[in-house]
Coordinates of C-alpha atoms in Angstrom, one line a residue:
M12 CA 0.0 0.0 0.0
T13 CA 1.3 3.5 -0.9
F14 CA 1.3 6.5 1.3
L15 CA -1.6 8.0 -0.7
E16 CA -3.6 4.8 -0.7
L17 CA -3.4 4.5 3.1
K18 CA -4.2 8.2 3.6
K19 CA -7.4 7.8 1.4
D20 CA -8.4 4.6 3.3
L21 CA -8.0 6.3 6.7
A22 CA -9.8 9.5 5.5
Q23 CA -12.7 7.4 4.4
R24 CA -12.9 5.7 7.8
F25 CA -12.6 8.9 9.6
S26 CA -15.3 10.5 7.5
Q27 CA -17.7 7.7 8.1
A28 CA -17.0 8.2 11.8
G29 CA -18.1 11.8 11.5
F30 CA -14.7 13.5 11.8
E31 CA -14.9 17.0 10.4
A32 CA -11.3 17.1 9.2
A33 CA -11.0 13.5 8.1
D34 CA -8.5 14.0 5.3
L35 CA -6.3 16.2 7.4
E36 CA -6.2 13.8 10.3
A37 CA -5.4 10.9 7.9
H38 CA -2.6 13.0 6.5
F39 CA -1.1 13.7 9.9
I40 CA -1.4 10.0 11.0
V41 CA 0.4 8.7 7.9
C42 CA 3.2 11.2 8.1
E43 CA 3.7 10.6 11.9
A44 CA 3.7 6.8 11.4
A45 CA 6.2 7.1 8.5
G46 CA 8.4 9.6 10.4
I47 CA 8.3 12.3 7.7
P48 CA 7.4 16.0 8.0
D49 CA 3.8 16.5 6.8
R50 CA 4.9 19.0 4.2
E51 CA 7.0 16.3 2.5
F52 CA 4.0 14.0 1.9
P53 CA 3.8 14.8 -1.9
L54 CA 7.4 13.5 -2.3
Y55 CA 6.3 10.1 -0.9
A56 CA 2.7 9.9 -2.0
H57 CA 3.1 7.1 -4.5
E58 CA 5.9 5.2 -2.7
P59 CA 5.1 2.0 -0.9
L60 CA 4.7 2.4 2.8
A61 CA 6.9 0.0 5.0
S62 CA 4.9 -2.6 6.9
E63 CA 6.1 -1.3 10.2
A64 CA 4.9 2.2 9.4
Q65 CA 1.6 0.9 8.2
A66 CA 1.1 -1.0 11.4
R67 CA 1.8 2.2 13.4
A68 CA -0.7 4.1 11.3
E69 CA -3.3 1.4 12.0
S70 CA -2.6 1.6 15.7
F71 CA -2.9 5.4 15.7
A72 CA -6.1 5.2 13.7
A73 CA -7.7 2.7 16.1
R74 CA -7.0 5.0 19.0
R75 CA -8.3 8.0 17.1
L76 CA -11.5 6.2 16.2
K77 CA -12.0 5.9 20.0
N78 CA -11.9 9.7 20.1
E79 CA -8.4 10.0 21.7
P80 CA -6.9 13.3 20.7
W81 CA -4.2 12.8 18.0
Q82 CA -1.8 15.0 20.1
Y83 CA -2.0 12.4 22.9
I84 CA -1.6 9.6 20.5
F85 CA 1.5 11.2 19.0
G86 CA 2.8 12.5 22.3
H87 CA 3.5 16.0 21.0
A88 CA 1.8 19.1 19.7
P89 CA 3.0 22.1 17.8
F90 CA 2.8 25.6 19.5
R91 CA 4.2 28.5 17.5
D92 CA 7.9 27.5 16.8
L93 CA 7.9 24.9 19.5
E94 CA 7.1 21.2 19.5
L95 CA 5.8 20.3 23.0
A96 CA 5.4 17.0 24.7
V97 CA 1.8 16.5 25.7
G98 CA -0.3 13.6 27.1
P99 CA -2.9 12.7 29.6
G100 CA -3.1 15.2 32.5
C101 CA -2.4 18.3 30.5
L102 CA -4.5 20.6 28.3
I103 CA -3.7 20.5 24.6
P104 CA -2.5 23.9 23.4
R105 CA -5.0 25.6 21.0
P106 CA -4.4 27.9 18.0
E107 CA -6.2 30.7 19.8
T108 CA -3.6 30.6 22.6
E109 CA -0.8 30.6 20.0
Y110 CA -2.3 33.8 18.6
S111 CA -2.4 35.4 22.0
I112 CA 1.4 35.3 22.4
D113 CA 1.7 38.3 20.0
L114 CA -0.8 40.2 22.0
M115 CA 1.0 39.5 25.2
L116 CA 4.4 40.5 23.8
D117 CA 3.1 43.8 22.4
G118 CA 4.5 46.6 24.4
L119 CA 6.2 44.3 27.0
P120 CA 9.5 45.9 27.9
Y121 CA 12.9 44.1 27.8
G122 CA 13.6 42.4 31.2
A123 CA 10.0 42.3 32.3
A124 CA 8.9 39.8 34.9
V125 CA 6.0 37.5 33.9
C126 CA 3.9 35.1 35.9
E127 CA 1.7 32.5 34.2
L128 CA -1.1 30.9 36.2
G129 CA -2.0 27.4 35.2
V130 CA 0.8 26.4 32.9
G131 CA -0.5 23.1 31.6
S132 CA 2.1 21.9 29.1
G133 CA 4.1 25.1 29.6
A134 CA 3.1 26.4 26.2
I135 CA 2.6 30.1 27.0
S136 CA 5.6 30.4 29.4
L137 CA 8.0 28.6 27.1
A138 CA 6.9 30.5 24.0
L139 CA 7.2 33.9 25.7
A140 CA 10.6 33.0 27.1
S141 CA 12.0 31.6 23.8
E142 CA 10.7 34.5 21.7
R143 CA 11.8 37.2 24.2
P144 CA 14.9 35.9 26.0
G145 CA 15.1 39.0 28.2
L146 CA 12.0 38.1 30.1
T147 CA 12.0 36.3 33.4
V148 CA 9.0 33.9 33.5
V149 CA 7.6 32.0 36.5
G150 CA 4.8 29.5 35.8
V151 CA 2.5 28.1 38.5
E152 CA 0.5 24.9 38.1
L153 CA -1.8 23.2 40.6
S154 CA -1.9 19.7 38.9
P155 CA 1.2 17.5 39.5
A156 CA 0.3 15.6 36.3
A157 CA 0.3 18.7 34.2
L158 CA 3.4 20.1 35.8
R159 CA 5.3 17.0 34.8
W160 CA 4.6 17.8 31.2
A161 CA 5.7 21.4 31.6
E162 CA 8.9 20.4 33.3
L163 CA 9.6 17.8 30.6
N164 CA 9.2 20.5 27.9
L165 CA 11.4 23.0 29.9
K166 CA 14.1 20.4 30.2
K167 CA 14.0 19.7 26.5
L168 CA 14.2 23.4 25.6
A169 CA 16.7 24.3 28.3
L170 CA 15.4 27.8 28.7
P171 CA 17.3 29.5 31.6
N172 CA 14.7 32.3 32.1
V173 CA 11.8 30.0 33.0
T174 CA 10.9 28.5 36.4
F175 CA 7.8 26.3 37.1
L176 CA 6.3 25.9 40.6
Q177 CA 3.5 23.8 41.9
G178 CA 0.6 25.4 43.8
D179 CA -2.7 27.2 43.6
L180 CA -2.7 30.5 41.8
F181 CA -0.3 33.0 43.5
G182 CA 0.5 30.8 46.5
P183 CA 4.0 29.8 45.4
V184 CA 5.0 33.4 44.4
A185 CA 3.8 35.2 47.6
G186 CA 5.6 38.6 48.0
R187 CA 6.7 38.9 44.4
K188 CA 5.6 41.5 41.8
F189 CA 5.2 41.1 38.0
D190 CA 4.9 43.3 35.0
L191 CA 2.6 40.8 33.3
I192 CA 0.3 38.1 34.6
V193 CA -1.0 35.7 32.0
A194 CA -3.5 32.9 32.4
N195 CA -5.4 30.3 30.5
L196 CA -7.4 29.0 33.5
P197 CA -10.4 26.7 33.3
Y198 CA -13.2 28.8 31.9
I199 CA -15.9 26.4 30.5
P200 CA -19.2 26.4 32.3
E201 CA -20.1 23.0 33.7
S202 CA -23.4 23.1 31.8
D203 CA -21.4 23.0 28.5
R204 CA -19.8 19.7 29.3
D205 CA -22.0 17.6 27.0
A206 CA -21.6 20.1 24.1
L207 CA -17.8 19.5 24.0
P208 CA -16.4 17.2 21.4
P209 CA -15.8 13.7 22.7
N210 CA -12.0 14.0 22.2
V211 CA -12.0 16.9 24.7
R212 CA -14.5 15.9 27.4
G213 CA -13.4 12.3 27.3
Y214 CA -9.6 12.8 27.6
E215 CA -8.5 16.2 28.6
P216 CA -8.4 16.9 32.4
D217 CA -11.6 18.4 33.9
E218 CA -9.6 20.6 36.2
A219 CA -8.1 22.4 33.1
L220 CA -11.5 22.8 31.4
F221 CA -14.3 23.5 33.7
G222 CA -14.6 26.6 35.9
G223 CA -17.8 26.0 37.8
A224 CA -21.4 26.9 37.0
D225 CA -20.5 30.1 35.0
G226 CA -16.9 29.1 34.1
L227 CA -15.4 31.9 36.2
D228 CA -14.8 30.3 39.6
V229 CA -11.0 30.2 39.3
I230 CA -10.7 33.3 37.0
A231 CA -12.6 35.4 39.6
R232 CA -10.2 34.4 42.4
A233 CA -7.2 35.2 40.1
L234 CA -8.6 38.6 39.2
E235 CA -9.2 39.6 42.8
Q236 CA -5.7 38.6 43.8
S237 CA -3.9 40.0 40.8
P238 CA -3.4 43.6 41.9
S239 CA -1.3 42.5 44.9
F240 CA 1.1 40.8 42.5
L241 CA 1.4 43.5 39.8
N242 CA 4.0 46.3 39.6
P243 CA 2.6 49.8 39.0
G244 CA 1.5 49.9 35.4
G245 CA 1.6 46.1 35.2
R246 CA -1.2 44.2 33.4
I247 CA -3.1 41.0 33.2
F248 CA -3.9 39.0 30.1
F249 CA -6.5 36.2 30.5
E250 CA -8.0 33.8 28.0
L251 CA -11.8 33.4 28.3
D252 CA -14.8 31.6 27.0
P253 CA -16.7 34.1 24.7
C254 CA -19.9 33.3 26.6
N255 CA -18.6 34.7 29.9
A256 CA -16.4 37.5 28.6
D257 CA -18.7 40.3 29.6
R258 CA -19.0 39.0 33.2
A259 CA -15.2 38.7 33.4
F260 CA -14.9 42.3 32.2
E261 CA -17.2 43.4 35.0
L262 CA -15.1 41.5 37.5
A263 CA -11.8 43.0 36.2
S264 CA -13.4 46.5 36.5
K265 CA -13.7 46.0 40.2
Y266 CA -10.0 45.3 40.8
L267 CA -8.1 46.8 37.9
N268 CA -8.0 49.8 35.5
K269 CA -8.6 50.0 31.8
P270 CA -10.1 46.6 31.2
A271 CA -10.6 45.6 27.6
L272 CA -11.8 42.6 25.7
L273 CA -9.8 41.4 22.6
H274 CA -10.7 39.1 19.7
D275 CA -8.9 36.0 18.6
Q276 CA -8.0 35.3 15.0
Y277 CA -11.4 33.9 14.3
G278 CA -13.2 37.1 15.5
A279 CA -14.5 35.7 18.8
V280 CA -14.1 37.7 22.0
R281 CA -11.4 35.6 23.7
F282 CA -9.1 37.7 25.8
L283 CA -9.3 40.1 28.8
T284 CA -6.6 42.6 29.5
A285 CA -6.5 45.2 32.3
Q286 CA -3.9 47.3 34.1
K287 CA -2.9 48.2 37.7

């Protein structure tokens, strides 16, 4: 069987299973199984696929058809210029979060101190630190399972300007001040659980997804505490669910100045920023 024949076969199976991006997912699986960059697929399309690679592809496909996220199956996920190790216990980085890095960096001075709340795989902290080496970044994560993934990625990238700590919100950084506090905390209302795709609700950790009845339980605590950990003129940058963005804006207005809601690359209200 050639690369292209297997891709078509997998795409048909994925399509029958109701996958929205069946052809793309089949493409990723064949390339990963064969160990080639996905952009090089056309070079191999009509070449026979080794039996070992075909077996790997079938194993990946069987897991994907059970709705396991392909990022967990492969053990890694792209994030901007980074390739991050991911797996059970940590949130999979999303394109919206990738886009937010440019917004976070806009106007951030050289040598600024940054704190990330809820690091997950470490995506935000590691991207900020790698793209702006002058920053000092401290990331805090409550979940030991997620923190292990962040530490693994930090070890691989060997960034000297990043430190990860375990704890709840600002607990591990008591007494410190920052120029920027960033967070992609759990923000999905519990009532939306059944509306999530099965690869999300069935695999990614609840503690990284759900923020209580209105999705703002953790975010509200973080907003209330943020002013005590910001330098004068420092700001926060939080990712939100569009459905609770207005309520988050109201909360930010109680504790901080100049709150603003920003859109993601798809036009949805996704981010909250405010200043001390």
